[in-house]
Amino acid sequence: MTQAGKLPLPSAPTTPARHPSGARPQWRAGSELPDRGEAPPPQLTRRITAIHLPRFAMERWQRALARRGDAPPEDIPQALATEGPHGPVIHATNRAAEEAGISAGARVVDMRALCPELRVDYADLAGDRAALERLVLWARRWCPWTAADLSAPAPAAGGVAGLVMDTTGSDHLMGGEAAMLRAMEEQLSTLGISASPATAPTHGAAWALARYAPPRGLCPPEALAQVVAPLPVAALRLAPQTVLLLQRLGLGRIGDLTAVPRISLARRFSRAPLAENPLLRLDQMMGRLAEPVSAGEDPPRFAVQSRLAEPVQDPTAWLPELCRELCGGLAAAGFGARRLTVSVYRTDGEVSSVSAATARASRDPDHLCRLFEGRLERIDPGFGFDLITLAAPVVEDLRTIQTRLDRREDDGAELARLIDRLAARLGPGALRRPDPAPSHIPERAEAWAAAMGHPKPATGSTPAAPRPLRLLYPPEELRVLYAVPEGPPAQFVWRRLTHRVARFAGPERIAPEWWRDRPGARLRDYYRVEDQSGRRFWIFREGILGDGRGHEPAWFLHGVFG
Amino acid sequence: MPENDHAVPRRTLPEDGDFPPNPHAGFVEFGLATCFSFLRGASDAVDLAQEAWALGYDALGCADLNSLAGVVRLHVEAKKAALLPLIGCRVQLLSGEEFLAYPEDREAYGRLSRMLSKGKMQDAEGGWQAKGACDLTLDDLAGLGAGVHLIFLPPPSLAGLEKALPRLARRLPGLGYLAASHLYRGTDRARINRLDRLAGQAGLRLLATNDVLYHTAARRPLQDVMTCIREKVTIAEAGPLIAPNAERHLKSPAEMARLFAEWPHALRATRELADRLHFSLDELRYEYPREVVPGGRSPQEYLEELTWAGAEDRYPGGPPAEVKATLRKELAMIEKLDIARYFLTIHDIIRYARDLASPPILCQGRGSAANSAVCYVLGITAVDPAQHQLLFERFISEERKEPPDIDVDFEHERREEVIQHIYGKYGRERAGLCATVIHYRPRSAIREVGKVMGLSEDVTGALAKTVWGSWGTSVDGGHAKEAGLDLSDPVLRKTLILARELIGMPRHLGQHVGGFILTERPLTETVPVGNGAMPERSFIEWDKDDIDALGILKVDILALGMLTCIRKCFDLISAHYGTTLTLATTPREDPRVYEMLCRGDSIGVFQVESRAQINMLPRLRPRTFYDLVIEVAIVRPGPIQGDMVHPYLRRRSGEEAVDYPSPAPPHDPAELKSILGRTLGVPIFQEQAMKIAIDAARFSPAEANELRKAMATFRSRGTIGKLEEKMVGRMVARGYDPDFARRCFDQIKGFGEYGFPESHAASFAHLVYVSSWLKKHYPAAFCAALLNSQPMGFYAPAQLVRDAREHGVEVRPPDVNYSEWDSTLEPASSSGGFALRLGLRQITGFRAEAAQRLIAAREAPYRDVKDLQERGGLSAAEIRRLAEADAVRSLFIDRRQALWEAKALRDAPDLPLFRETRDEGEEIPVPLPVMPVCEQVVADYQTIRLSLKAHPMAFLRKSLGKQGYITAETLKSARPWQRVKMAGLVLVRQRPGTAKGVCFITLEDETGVANLVVWPKVMESYRKTVMQSRLLVIHGVVQRDVEIIHIIAEHLEDRTDALMRLAPDGARQAGAPAPSHPRNVKLIPPSRDFH
């Protein structure tokens, strides 16, 4: 308390001169209310750049389609929609849709009435957010303090994204602020993102200039008040209802607002939350209230290296140590590697890399090391290597969880390791795993998926009826004796051997999948049969005599039990 | 009209279908679900009954999941197909066990219905049950007793059943059977054998069923789609959720005998059970409540007593002789049909509204029997049938053994009181609202099926759009091609086929707007009663068609906004002018009222205020009450579609001779004269079309009845085509002009949806007359009453107020020191009449409770906003609303200053410690810029939806005038075919289904309104402009016809930007361009106001 009074006030260096020190109570020093009429001049030493990305969601969607070779025509109105309480609501639009009068926030049904040729797709909000996070990392090329701009109140209609960066002192690397802003606009446009950047001494002012002023606005500290005065109050990042209120009060511009005595605004707005408080927003804009850019941390990177005194011909001996070191780092951070790259640097400057991948996150050094077994020999050593690096470019969360009380490991890990090693040897394309598919047709009930991907979570119940271990593909045709039309098989000939049916169970009737089979497809009656020697088969009759879909039904053997 | 439940016609078997009864079959299907097992059963009763008959059944069970909603339909259709309907229900307990329950007799049925009601009204803990749910426990089932035969449906896995089954058998007295199905699951034989063994151990009998979900195997795709809709998956990912095959269809007894050849006793069990059930829905004969007849008298005696007493009241000095004769004739017919208690029940409800409710509730009856002399003297209607030649026999036929139809309209704000009175008097046990079955409409069907088929939102949207309007019932390929869709694509084709099958399937049960049924014994023993979505509402599971089919009586308690308005207007007149009026005592046949109507000056008047009606009035030139009856009936899609309007107008104006189509000799040439005499030879009313069918096409009463039913649901495919052939063919054969015959039939088709019977038209015409009379003689009171009854009618408050001002009413803005909650009358400054003071209810977002606090504390005028807060007890937010609406002018501050001061108020408790000083210091006066008038007007529209200060167009007039734009006022003197350009705000856009794509737009400027016609061709090129403009500029040609002026659009322009320049930036929020009702159109886009 006593010290507080002696400290120079960082934001108000001139105040002591105006207030006789005796008149000012000591305890108010730290909580100086800036409402005594004359606000202390702010310290406007920082340079903040805000980038407005007005069509981020729509452009991302267009790029995704273009990548599929299905680029949407520019001249057809297109909108992205989200689910609203009364049906889908427009989220983002392209230029043609905007010209047709489609506005964000309106219901899709109403907009269709307005513009029948409007095309609508669903917006991917989570994808947009993730893409913006990636863009933040990409934009750190200009300055490290870069973040997604989330300071404005949630816009009524989405699709509007922005970045904010503290470019204090980094603009000279790009040849000055004007050149930097131009570079930002250009480089973002090569990514297919339209952007409007602006630089000002505060976050609030930069945000306003990027959206409500001519492109590439630059605001020097001394001109701040002048530059923002003609902007509408909406540029203060206020909620729409507050903007409407201020307009009803005749305070439509920021300049009008600054002309009102502080005390009058404070009485009316001091308790409002930030998004509805023009006073706080004005302070932020003018630098009276600090609003630093807090950039998130870079994602962790995992790489280790080994610098060798003498060039070596074979890096294999160093790999176990590198793996141990890398896994130590991964374990400390709680991650596991999904992809690994070994790079060897030859003395003559050549660099070669070998990569491996894992089916699930792992930080077991022995296992990771084994993935490179026999793969490093293929590198031409030349005159030897003097630097080896091991990096994990793709990592995933991997927490240490004890799954069992005995010391054995849970069953999935073993399989994953096997897959990793096989994939490392044979190439990932050579490995597939069966994947249950939702269908009653036996051959469609399982699909083959790449082994390295995540296995699908088991979907619900598997069919209760018994299935043979081995399915024949394609089923083999049989000659069968049976009682027409629907009788069970009595005897059949398979691969030139005659089997007498001793016992049977069935039929299990599986109808064609009407939504994807051709119209003439016939149903199947499956029987489990046992022949005289006790061998069990799974045979079916395709169709029934008189079902109007062809002649005599044919019989097939589809699988063998045991 | 609450006729939306008719929008999807009910399919039914023809009355005279050729279904010779089948001999006794060895098997009866009990496990049969109709489409009222929502999203489970995929066939409706018609198909099931027809198929069952074709397969050789003689009896058919019906068991929907926890519901009896579909039994009436199956009962009706099965009887038509010569099948014995067996009524039951599939009961699913909370614990998962499922049973089929079939009551043996009426008492057992009552117990079953009561159990379902309990499950639908209370959840397992005894709380208020959610709508659509049904919680049943084993105890409930045990309470059914032995009269309800239970069939246990085994779960897919039989594990544990050895123990469970004997336990269930001990617990449930009615449990006698165990169901077994052969569904080609691969293990059927082993399973049935095991079930047979289990049944033997538990002392049950094995009963065969095919657990039917659809009538033929071809319906499997629809059932799969329904499953997907229910489970919210697409068909491609449904996998194990849907059945592997199509075996759950109705199989013939012979087929079942083949499948159950090893277990013949399972088939015999079905036959024996069927023979033990002797309950029929026909036993639910209606028992009228006894309360309405005082003890010791027969209903007929009591009704006659009331009738003669009422006649003395209606005709002071005794009823005239011909009225006496009519009453005697009607009473004789009532006695013959034994419907006296029906009239007494309605009389009882009306008496509550008129005599017991305080203040009395205005009401009026309508419907086929309402325009009888008996109803008039009982006070059910106010239309004197003797004066208007409305004869009872025309409305009630002896052939129809159905109860007569009387709907009663009540004031819309007070209908709830009547409903609660009925509940109070008869008890929730004995009174219930009908259900309305919500069906799949074409659009919803396509959307749902498209979603299941994995089509994108775009494609389903385009497909759905091929159905024009919500009344489109069919989907066809031609339209799809129009929308740019390739129908050779198999997925699209399947989608359309399935959507067509889904249309008309019930989706869920809603609550009927006001159809009540009243019973003598507890209602829950007649039909299950479930909870509505609204608290305190319960409704029965059957809709009004079901009620009709069983001959159960229902009373429609409907709400009508105009009655509220008329009552409020009567109240205002008696308070300020000292004249007491009622519906029956309003002076009749006042020529000044008809003069006003002939000018088309009818904004606010009941029924004839729409644009089409306003245009019709100067042509029809009503001079008597009966002209109004015709006016009400003629501007309806029925007569318009049947092309009856123009012939009638031509004959009325004398341009065309009145002649009556006549048959060739030897038939009586004047046989149509008696039917069509009143309407100059043009059929206009529903009954006339019916009469023509009977007299000119020689329809038998049964055929006429069928025609009447088909009229209600004219799209029942097939039937209508047959009837058309029959009617037109017979008329032509009897020598009528084929053209006339076809037009008659077209009109019948149109009536199906929106035709008026003469009795309805007469009741409505009475309200038209009364409201016109009030508008003519008390415009200020009428406008106040209209504003106080909102929402109702066709026009927004802005148009009502504007119309009142044009009629010389002084209108004053809402004000904290002068206004009540409602709009009121106060002495006018000049003439000595009354001025209209808008009420605080006009202010959007201001609540009635706040207004009551404000008015209660207003013993002296409020001086400032602080006073409003302290004395008026308003919160800061409420004062802000008043300030925004500019309702504080009497505090000598304008909107902006008031808002500024209101914003400074806080809701903090007023404690002495904080009273003296404010933490921010003293207030400094801030000079706010003056709000320009144009901004004031915009803010007025945003807060009270009208402005008394100026019209938005007035600000643009100077520049418009210079550019040669005419006003609505000068348009009145324009020459026909003159080329004009005009600008105005778009009030209403309409594209009626009967107008073949023509769009009608009403424009408003500061001098009046103008009507535009946009032909389809122009519409196509200016579609966006038409749909989106708020300020529309039109270049076109004037068309005049009598006093009706249209501008035919040639070129349109959207100048909304000019309008937007009036408002500050914040008001430029585009609203939805297609508001649900013209009344809700706000001229200037609505803004999100702060709260």
Short mmCIF file of N, CA, C and O in Angstrom, two decimals, chain A residues 67-106:
data_model
loop_
_atom_site.label_atom_id
_atom_site.label_comp_id
_atom_site.label_asym_id
_atom_site.label_seq_id
_atom_site.Cartn_x
_atom_site.Cartn_y
_atom_site.Cartn_z
N ARG A 67 -10.02 -29.29 -55.13
CA ARG A 67 -9.04 -30.38 -55.01
C ARG A 67 -9.61 -31.68 -55.53
O ARG A 67 -8.91 -32.52 -56.04
N ARG A 68 -10.93 -31.84 -55.36
CA ARG A 68 -11.55 -33.06 -55.88
C ARG A 68 -11.81 -32.95 -57.36
O ARG A 68 -12.50 -33.79 -57.94
N GLY A 69 -11.32 -31.87 -57.97
CA GLY A 69 -11.55 -31.69 -59.41
C GLY A 69 -12.99 -31.33 -59.72
O GLY A 69 -13.50 -31.60 -60.78
N ASP A 70 -13.65 -30.71 -58.76
CA ASP A 70 -15.08 -30.44 -58.90
C ASP A 70 -15.31 -28.98 -58.53
O ASP A 70 -16.17 -28.65 -57.73
N ALA A 71 -14.46 -28.11 -59.10
CA ALA A 71 -14.49 -26.70 -58.68
C ALA A 71 -15.85 -26.10 -58.97
O ALA A 71 -16.37 -26.23 -60.08
N PRO A 72 -16.48 -25.47 -57.99
CA PRO A 72 -17.81 -24.90 -58.22
C PRO A 72 -17.71 -23.65 -59.08
O PRO A 72 -16.78 -22.86 -58.92
N PRO A 73 -18.64 -23.47 -60.00
CA PRO A 73 -18.60 -22.26 -60.83
C PRO A 73 -18.85 -21.03 -59.97
O PRO A 73 -19.67 -21.05 -59.05
N GLU A 74 -18.12 -19.97 -60.29
CA GLU A 74 -18.20 -18.75 -59.48
C GLU A 74 -19.53 -18.05 -59.63
O GLU A 74 -19.98 -17.34 -58.74
N ASP A 75 -20.15 -18.23 -60.83
CA ASP A 75 -21.31 -17.40 -61.11
C ASP A 75 -22.62 -18.00 -60.62
O ASP A 75 -23.68 -17.42 -60.80
N ILE A 76 -22.54 -19.18 -59.98
CA ILE A 76 -23.78 -19.76 -59.46
C ILE A 76 -23.84 -19.46 -57.97
O ILE A 76 -22.88 -19.68 -57.24
N PRO A 77 -24.96 -18.93 -57.51
CA PRO A 77 -25.06 -18.59 -56.09
C PRO A 77 -24.88 -19.84 -55.23
O PRO A 77 -25.53 -20.87 -55.46
N GLN A 78 -24.03 -19.73 -54.27
CA GLN A 78 -23.71 -20.88 -53.42
C GLN A 78 -23.70 -20.40 -51.99
O GLN A 78 -23.23 -19.31 -51.68
N ALA A 79 -24.23 -21.21 -51.11
CA ALA A 79 -24.20 -20.84 -49.70
C ALA A 79 -23.87 -22.06 -48.86
O ALA A 79 -24.08 -23.19 -49.28
N LEU A 80 -23.31 -21.80 -47.71
CA LEU A 80 -23.11 -22.85 -46.72
C LEU A 80 -24.11 -22.59 -45.61
O LEU A 80 -24.42 -21.45 -45.27
N ALA A 81 -24.62 -23.67 -45.02
CA ALA A 81 -25.67 -23.50 -44.02
C ALA A 81 -25.33 -24.26 -42.76
O ALA A 81 -24.58 -25.24 -42.79
N THR A 82 -25.87 -23.80 -41.67
CA THR A 82 -25.79 -24.55 -40.41
C THR A 82 -27.21 -24.83 -39.96
O THR A 82 -28.14 -24.18 -40.40
N GLU A 83 -27.36 -25.78 -39.05
CA GLU A 83 -28.69 -26.10 -38.56
C GLU A 83 -29.13 -25.03 -37.56
O GLU A 83 -28.43 -24.77 -36.58
N GLY A 84 -30.25 -24.39 -37.83
CA GLY A 84 -30.80 -23.43 -36.88
C GLY A 84 -31.97 -24.07 -36.15
O GLY A 84 -32.31 -25.21 -36.42
N PRO A 85 -32.58 -23.33 -35.24
CA PRO A 85 -33.72 -23.90 -34.52
C PRO A 85 -34.92 -24.16 -35.42
O PRO A 85 -35.72 -25.04 -35.15
N HIS A 86 -35.05 -23.39 -36.52
CA HIS A 86 -36.19 -23.62 -37.42
C HIS A 86 -35.67 -23.96 -38.81
O HIS A 86 -35.95 -23.26 -39.77
N GLY A 87 -34.87 -24.98 -38.91
CA GLY A 87 -34.36 -25.36 -40.21
C GLY A 87 -33.02 -24.69 -40.47
O GLY A 87 -32.58 -23.84 -39.69
N PRO A 88 -32.40 -25.10 -41.57
CA PRO A 88 -31.04 -24.60 -41.82
C PRO A 88 -31.00 -23.08 -42.03
O PRO A 88 -31.95 -22.48 -42.51
N VAL A 89 -29.87 -22.51 -41.65
CA VAL A 89 -29.67 -21.07 -41.69
C VAL A 89 -28.39 -20.81 -42.48
O VAL A 89 -27.43 -21.56 -42.39
N ILE A 90 -28.40 -19.75 -43.29
CA ILE A 90 -27.23 -19.43 -44.11
C ILE A 90 -26.07 -19.03 -43.21
O ILE A 90 -26.24 -18.24 -42.27
N HIS A 91 -24.91 -19.60 -43.51
CA HIS A 91 -23.74 -19.33 -42.70
C HIS A 91 -22.73 -18.50 -43.50
O HIS A 91 -22.16 -17.56 -42.99
N ALA A 92 -22.52 -18.86 -44.74
CA ALA A 92 -21.57 -18.12 -45.57
C ALA A 92 -22.07 -18.16 -47.01
O ALA A 92 -22.81 -19.07 -47.39
N THR A 93 -21.66 -17.18 -47.78
CA THR A 93 -22.14 -17.11 -49.17
C THR A 93 -20.96 -16.81 -50.09
O THR A 93 -19.93 -16.30 -49.63
N ASN A 94 -21.10 -17.12 -51.35
CA ASN A 94 -20.10 -16.66 -52.30
C ASN A 94 -20.58 -15.34 -52.89
O ASN A 94 -21.65 -14.85 -52.57
N ARG A 95 -19.74 -14.78 -53.79
CA ARG A 95 -20.05 -13.45 -54.28
C ARG A 95 -21.36 -13.43 -55.06
O ARG A 95 -22.17 -12.52 -54.91
N ALA A 96 -21.57 -14.48 -55.86
CA ALA A 96 -22.79 -14.51 -56.67
C ALA A 96 -24.03 -14.53 -55.78
O ALA A 96 -25.03 -13.87 -56.04
N ALA A 97 -23.94 -15.30 -54.69
CA ALA A 97 -25.09 -15.38 -53.79
C ALA A 97 -25.31 -14.04 -53.10
O ALA A 97 -26.45 -13.60 -52.92
N GLU A 98 -24.22 -13.39 -52.74
CA GLU A 98 -24.35 -12.10 -52.09
C GLU A 98 -25.05 -11.12 -53.02
O GLU A 98 -25.94 -10.37 -52.61
N GLU A 99 -24.66 -11.17 -54.30
CA GLU A 99 -25.29 -10.26 -55.26
C GLU A 99 -26.76 -10.60 -55.45
O GLU A 99 -27.58 -9.72 -55.72
N ALA A 100 -27.09 -11.89 -55.30
CA ALA A 100 -28.50 -12.28 -55.46
C ALA A 100 -29.31 -11.91 -54.22
O ALA A 100 -30.49 -12.20 -54.17
N GLY A 101 -28.65 -11.34 -53.24
CA GLY A 101 -29.40 -10.88 -52.07
C GLY A 101 -29.48 -11.89 -50.95
O GLY A 101 -30.28 -11.76 -50.04
N ILE A 102 -28.65 -12.92 -51.00
CA ILE A 102 -28.66 -13.92 -49.93
C ILE A 102 -27.86 -13.36 -48.76
O ILE A 102 -26.71 -12.96 -48.93
N SER A 103 -28.47 -13.32 -47.60
CA SER A 103 -27.75 -12.75 -46.48
C SER A 103 -27.54 -13.81 -45.40
O SER A 103 -28.40 -14.65 -45.17
N ALA A 104 -26.39 -13.73 -44.79
CA ALA A 104 -26.07 -14.68 -43.73
C ALA A 104 -27.04 -14.49 -42.58
O ALA A 104 -27.46 -13.38 -42.28
N GLY A 105 -27.40 -15.60 -41.94
CA GLY A 105 -28.32 -15.53 -40.82
C GLY A 105 -29.77 -15.77 -41.21
O GLY A 105 -30.60 -16.01 -40.35
N ALA A 106 -30.08 -15.70 -42.51
CA ALA A 106 -31.46 -15.92 -42.94
C ALA A 106 -31.70 -17.41 -43.10
O ALA A 106 -30.77 -18.21 -43.19
#
